[in-house]
Coordinates of C-alpha atoms in Angstrom, one line a residue:
Chain A
X90 CA -4.3 5.5 -19.4
X91 CA -0.8 6.8 -19.5
X92 CA 1.7 4.5 -17.8
X93 CA 5.4 4.2 -18.5
X94 CA 8.2 4.7 -19.6
X95 CA 8.4 8.2 -18.3
X96 CA 11.3 10.7 -18.2
X97 CA 12.3 9.5 -14.8
X98 CA 12.3 5.8 -15.9
X99 CA 16.0 5.4 -16.8
X100 CA 18.6 2.7 -16.4
X101 CA 21.4 5.2 -15.3
X102 CA 21.3 8.4 -13.4
X103 CA 22.8 11.6 -14.6
X104 CA 26.2 10.7 -13.1
X105 CA 26.2 7.4 -14.9
X106 CA 25.4 5.2 -12.0
X107 CA 23.0 2.3 -12.5
X108 CA 19.6 2.9 -11.0
X109 CA 18.4 -0.1 -9.0
X110 CA 15.6 -2.1 -10.6
X111 CA 13.7 -2.5 -7.4
X112 CA 13.5 1.2 -7.0
X113 CA 12.4 1.7 -10.6
X114 CA 9.8 -1.0 -10.1
X115 CA 8.6 0.8 -7.0
X116 CA 8.5 4.0 -9.0
X117 CA 6.3 2.5 -11.6
X118 CA 3.9 1.4 -8.9
X119 CA 3.5 4.7 -7.2
X120 CA 3.9 6.9 -10.3
X121 CA 0.2 7.5 -11.0
X122 CA -0.3 8.5 -7.4
X123 CA 2.7 10.8 -7.3
X124 CA 1.7 12.5 -10.5
X125 CA -1.8 13.1 -9.2
X126 CA -0.5 14.5 -5.9
X127 CA 2.1 16.7 -7.5
X128 CA -0.6 18.1 -9.8
X129 CA -2.9 18.7 -6.9
X130 CA -0.3 20.2 -4.6
X131 CA 1.9 22.1 -6.9
X132 CA -0.7 22.7 -9.6
X133 CA 1.8 21.6 -12.2
X134 CA 2.0 18.0 -13.4
X135 CA 5.2 18.8 -15.3
X136 CA 7.1 18.9 -11.9
X137 CA 6.1 15.3 -11.1
X138 CA 8.6 13.8 -13.5
X139 CA 11.4 15.9 -12.1
X140 CA 10.5 15.1 -8.5
X141 CA 10.2 11.4 -9.3
X142 CA 13.5 11.4 -11.1
X143 CA 15.3 13.0 -8.1
X144 CA 13.5 10.7 -5.6
X145 CA 14.3 7.5 -7.6
X146 CA 18.0 8.5 -8.0
X147 CA 18.3 9.4 -4.3
X148 CA 16.7 6.2 -3.0
X149 CA 18.7 4.0 -5.4
X150 CA 21.9 5.6 -4.1
X151 CA 20.8 5.4 -0.5
X152 CA 20.0 1.6 -0.8
X153 CA 23.2 1.0 -2.6
X154 CA 25.1 2.8 0.2
X155 CA 23.5 0.5 2.7
X156 CA 24.6 -2.5 0.6
X157 CA 21.1 -3.9 0.5
X158 CA 20.6 -6.5 -2.2
X159 CA 17.9 -5.7 -4.7
X160 CA 15.4 -8.3 -3.6
X161 CA 15.7 -7.5 0.1
X162 CA 14.0 -4.1 0.3
X163 CA 10.6 -2.9 -0.6
X164 CA 11.3 0.7 -1.4
X165 CA 7.8 2.1 -2.2
X166 CA 7.5 3.6 1.3
X167 CA 11.0 5.2 1.1
X168 CA 10.2 6.5 -2.4
X169 CA 6.9 8.1 -1.3
X170 CA 8.6 9.6 1.6
X171 CA 11.3 11.2 -0.6
X172 CA 8.6 12.4 -3.0
X173 CA 6.6 13.9 -0.1
X174 CA 9.7 15.8 1.1
X175 CA 10.3 17.2 -2.3
X176 CA 6.7 18.1 -2.9
X177 CA 6.6 19.8 0.5
X178 CA 9.7 21.8 -0.4
X179 CA 8.1 22.9 -3.7
X180 CA 4.9 23.8 -2.0
X181 CA 6.7 25.9 0.6
X182 CA 8.7 27.6 -2.2
X183 CA 5.5 28.4 -4.1
X184 CA 3.9 29.8 -1.1
X185 CA 6.8 32.1 -0.3
X186 CA 6.1 33.8 -3.6
X187 CA 2.5 34.7 -2.6
X188 CA 2.3 38.4 -1.7
X189 CA 1.5 39.1 1.9
X190 CA -1.8 40.9 1.1
X191 CA -3.0 37.6 -0.4
X192 CA -2.0 35.6 2.7
X193 CA -5.6 35.1 3.5
X194 CA -6.1 33.2 0.3
X195 CA -3.3 30.7 1.0
X196 CA -4.5 27.1 0.8
X197 CA -5.1 25.4 4.1
X198 CA -2.1 23.1 4.7
X199 CA -4.2 20.6 6.6
X200 CA -5.0 18.5 3.5
X201 CA -1.3 18.2 2.7
X202 CA -0.6 17.1 6.3
X203 CA -3.4 14.5 6.0
X204 CA -1.8 13.2 2.8
X205 CA 1.7 12.9 4.3
X206 CA 0.3 11.2 7.4
X207 CA -1.6 8.8 5.2
X208 CA 1.6 7.9 3.3
X209 CA 3.4 7.3 6.6
X210 CA 0.5 5.2 7.9
X211 CA 0.5 3.0 4.8
X212 CA 4.3 2.6 4.9
X213 CA 3.9 1.3 8.5
X214 CA 1.4 -1.4 7.6
X215 CA 4.0 -4.0 6.2
X216 CA 6.0 -3.5 9.4
X217 CA 3.0 -4.1 11.5
X218 CA 2.0 -7.2 9.4
X219 CA 5.5 -8.7 10.0
X220 CA 4.9 -8.5 13.8
X221 CA 1.7 -10.5 13.7
X222 CA 1.5 -13.9 15.3
X223 CA 0.5 -16.9 13.2
X224 CA -3.0 -16.6 14.5
X225 CA -3.1 -12.8 13.8
X226 CA -1.9 -13.6 10.2
X227 CA -4.6 -16.3 9.8
X228 CA -7.3 -13.8 10.9
X229 CA -5.9 -11.1 8.6
X230 CA -5.9 -13.6 5.6
X231 CA -9.4 -14.9 6.3
X232 CA -10.7 -11.3 6.5
X233 CA -8.8 -10.5 3.3
X234 CA -10.7 -13.3 1.7
X235 CA -14.0 -11.8 2.9
X236 CA -14.7 -14.3 5.8
X237 CA -16.9 -12.6 8.4
X238 CA -15.9 -12.4 12.1
X239 CA -18.5 -15.0 13.3
X240 CA -17.1 -17.6 10.8
X241 CA -13.5 -16.7 11.9
X242 CA -14.5 -17.3 15.5
X243 CA -16.0 -20.7 14.5
X244 CA -12.8 -21.6 12.5
X245 CA -10.5 -20.7 15.5
X246 CA -12.9 -22.3 18.0
X247 CA -13.2 -19.1 20.0
X248 CA -16.0 -16.5 20.4
X249 CA -16.3 -13.9 17.6
X250 CA -15.6 -11.1 20.0
X251 CA -12.4 -12.7 21.3
X252 CA -11.1 -13.2 17.8
X253 CA -11.8 -9.6 16.9
X254 CA -10.5 -8.1 20.1
X255 CA -7.3 -10.2 20.1
X256 CA -6.6 -9.3 16.5
X257 CA -6.9 -5.6 17.1
X258 CA -5.0 -5.8 20.4
X259 CA -2.2 -7.5 18.5
X260 CA -2.1 -4.7 16.0
X261 CA -1.9 -2.1 18.7
X262 CA 0.8 -4.0 20.5
X263 CA 2.8 -4.1 17.2
X264 CA 2.3 -0.4 16.9
X265 CA 3.7 0.1 20.4
X266 CA 6.6 -2.2 19.7
X267 CA 7.4 -0.3 16.6
X268 CA 6.9 3.1 18.2
X269 CA 4.0 4.0 16.0
X270 CA 1.5 6.5 17.4
X271 CA -1.9 5.6 16.1
X272 CA -3.3 9.0 16.9
X273 CA -0.7 11.0 15.0
Chain B
X102 CA -7.0 5.9 4.4
X103 CA -10.3 4.6 3.1
X104 CA -12.0 7.6 4.4
X105 CA -15.5 7.4 3.0
X106 CA -16.5 4.3 4.9
X107 CA -17.6 4.4 8.5
X108 CA -14.7 3.0 10.6
X109 CA -15.2 0.6 13.5
X110 CA -14.0 1.6 17.0
X111 CA -11.1 -0.9 16.6
X112 CA -10.0 0.8 13.4
X113 CA -10.3 4.2 15.0
X114 CA -8.3 3.2 18.0
X115 CA -5.5 1.7 16.0
X116 CA -5.7 4.4 13.3
X117 CA -5.7 1.6 10.7
X118 CA -8.4 1.0 8.2
X119 CA -9.0 -2.8 7.6
X120 CA -9.0 -2.2 3.9
X121 CA -5.6 -0.6 4.0
X122 CA -4.2 -3.5 6.0
X123 CA -5.6 -5.9 3.5
X124 CA -4.1 -4.0 0.7
X125 CA -0.7 -4.1 2.4
X126 CA -1.1 -7.9 3.0
X127 CA -2.0 -8.4 -0.6
X128 CA 1.0 -6.3 -1.7
X129 CA 3.3 -8.5 0.5
X130 CA 1.8 -11.7 -0.9
X131 CA 2.2 -10.4 -4.5
X132 CA 5.8 -9.3 -3.6
X133 CA 6.6 -12.8 -2.4
X134 CA 5.0 -14.6 -5.4
X135 CA 6.9 -12.4 -7.9
X136 CA 10.2 -12.9 -6.1
X137 CA 10.5 -9.3 -4.9
X138 CA 10.1 -10.2 -1.3
X139 CA 11.9 -12.9 0.6
X140 CA 9.7 -15.2 2.7
X141 CA 11.6 -14.3 5.8
X142 CA 10.6 -10.7 5.3
X143 CA 7.0 -11.5 5.5
X144 CA 6.8 -12.5 9.2
X145 CA 4.3 -15.4 9.5
X146 CA 2.1 -14.2 6.7
X147 CA 3.2 -16.5 3.9
X148 CA 3.6 -19.5 6.2
X149 CA 0.0 -19.0 7.3
X150 CA -1.2 -18.3 3.8
X151 CA 0.3 -21.6 2.6
X152 CA -1.2 -23.5 5.5
X153 CA -4.7 -22.0 4.8
X154 CA -4.4 -22.7 1.1
X155 CA -3.4 -26.3 1.8
X156 CA -6.4 -26.6 4.0
X157 CA -9.0 -24.8 2.0
X158 CA -7.9 -25.2 -1.6
X159 CA -6.1 -28.6 -2.0
X160 CA -7.2 -28.7 -5.7
X161 CA -5.9 -32.3 -6.3
X162 CA -7.4 -32.4 -9.8
X163 CA -5.3 -29.3 -10.7
X164 CA -8.3 -27.6 -12.1
X165 CA -7.4 -24.4 -14.0
X166 CA -3.7 -24.6 -13.2
X167 CA -1.2 -22.7 -15.3
X168 CA 1.8 -24.6 -16.6
X169 CA 5.2 -24.6 -14.8
X170 CA 6.7 -22.2 -17.3
X171 CA 4.0 -19.6 -16.5
X172 CA 4.6 -20.1 -12.8
X173 CA 8.3 -19.7 -13.4
X174 CA 7.7 -16.4 -15.2
X175 CA 5.6 -15.2 -12.3
X176 CA 8.2 -16.1 -9.6
X177 CA 10.9 -14.5 -11.6
X178 CA 8.9 -11.3 -11.8
X179 CA 8.6 -11.4 -15.6
X180 CA 4.8 -11.8 -15.4
X181 CA 2.8 -10.2 -12.7
X182 CA -0.5 -11.4 -14.2
X183 CA -3.3 -10.8 -11.7
X184 CA -5.3 -13.8 -12.8
X185 CA -2.2 -16.1 -12.2
X186 CA -1.7 -14.6 -8.8
X187 CA -5.4 -15.0 -8.0
X188 CA -5.2 -18.7 -9.0
X189 CA -2.0 -19.4 -7.0
X190 CA -3.6 -17.9 -3.9
X191 CA -6.4 -20.5 -4.2
X192 CA -4.5 -23.6 -5.4
X193 CA -2.2 -25.6 -3.0
X194 CA -0.2 -27.4 -5.7
X195 CA 0.5 -24.1 -7.6
X196 CA 1.5 -22.3 -4.4
X197 CA 3.8 -25.2 -3.5
X198 CA 5.3 -25.1 -7.0
X199 CA 5.9 -21.3 -6.7
X200 CA 7.5 -21.7 -3.3
X201 CA 9.8 -24.4 -4.7
X202 CA 10.7 -22.2 -7.6
X203 CA 11.3 -19.2 -5.2
X204 CA 13.3 -21.4 -2.8
X205 CA 15.4 -22.6 -5.7
X206 CA 16.0 -19.1 -6.8
X207 CA 17.0 -18.0 -3.4
X208 CA 19.4 -20.8 -3.0
X209 CA 20.9 -20.1 -6.4
X210 CA 21.2 -16.4 -5.5
X211 CA 22.9 -17.1 -2.3
X212 CA 25.6 -19.3 -3.9

């Protein structure tokens, strides 16, 4: 499988500024997904490199402007958001070129919206996790390890349903606190 | 989202798939162990992880433990080896060692 280095994977941007390592690292992580999505949405995998390059440069500059040290941010979400905006821009541009008589054949934008929402939802998850209480984290970690709800209830000394309900209630409270609409 | 699987009513109400939440938690743990994420940026997750590991995986015989150099490579982000991370998540002494290494690194960075 093709991995990196890619064209976007550079130490300095076109103006000679150093690109942050945390952003490059995030780029490596999301690259496969970005390339696939660009190929799917814009029907041209060649654009992916260019889009990624611009997104990595932009986010690196943005984080530097905020004076955030390299180990303090987790820029995958920001990077995906920047890529999404650029893909959307490219997608709109492509669709402007479709003659009006072929408007009926335009792809349904719904799958794109679904994808963007998915990215946003996933970007929200670390924020939600940070809001969890120690007990909420314990439940999450036990579930992560494959422990079933009845055993979690036993471990915490509470009924299974209480464990389950309190965990999900906590998640929804975190969403409310963060202003995240679960139904978007 | 993990769309193909049937989602519970809890997942539907929250608009969160459990699997996605676990993936995010895993990502945070990995970020912490490889020095990309500070402990204070993980809420209570790493504190609880350490408590659970101490309780469930004390590993006093140090079975299957990698050497300190290997752990140092992991915490400095030079080696993100999945098998090492998997071991550290199930070995209290190794997790403690990683935390010490990361704490040392943080202190050094802040000086």
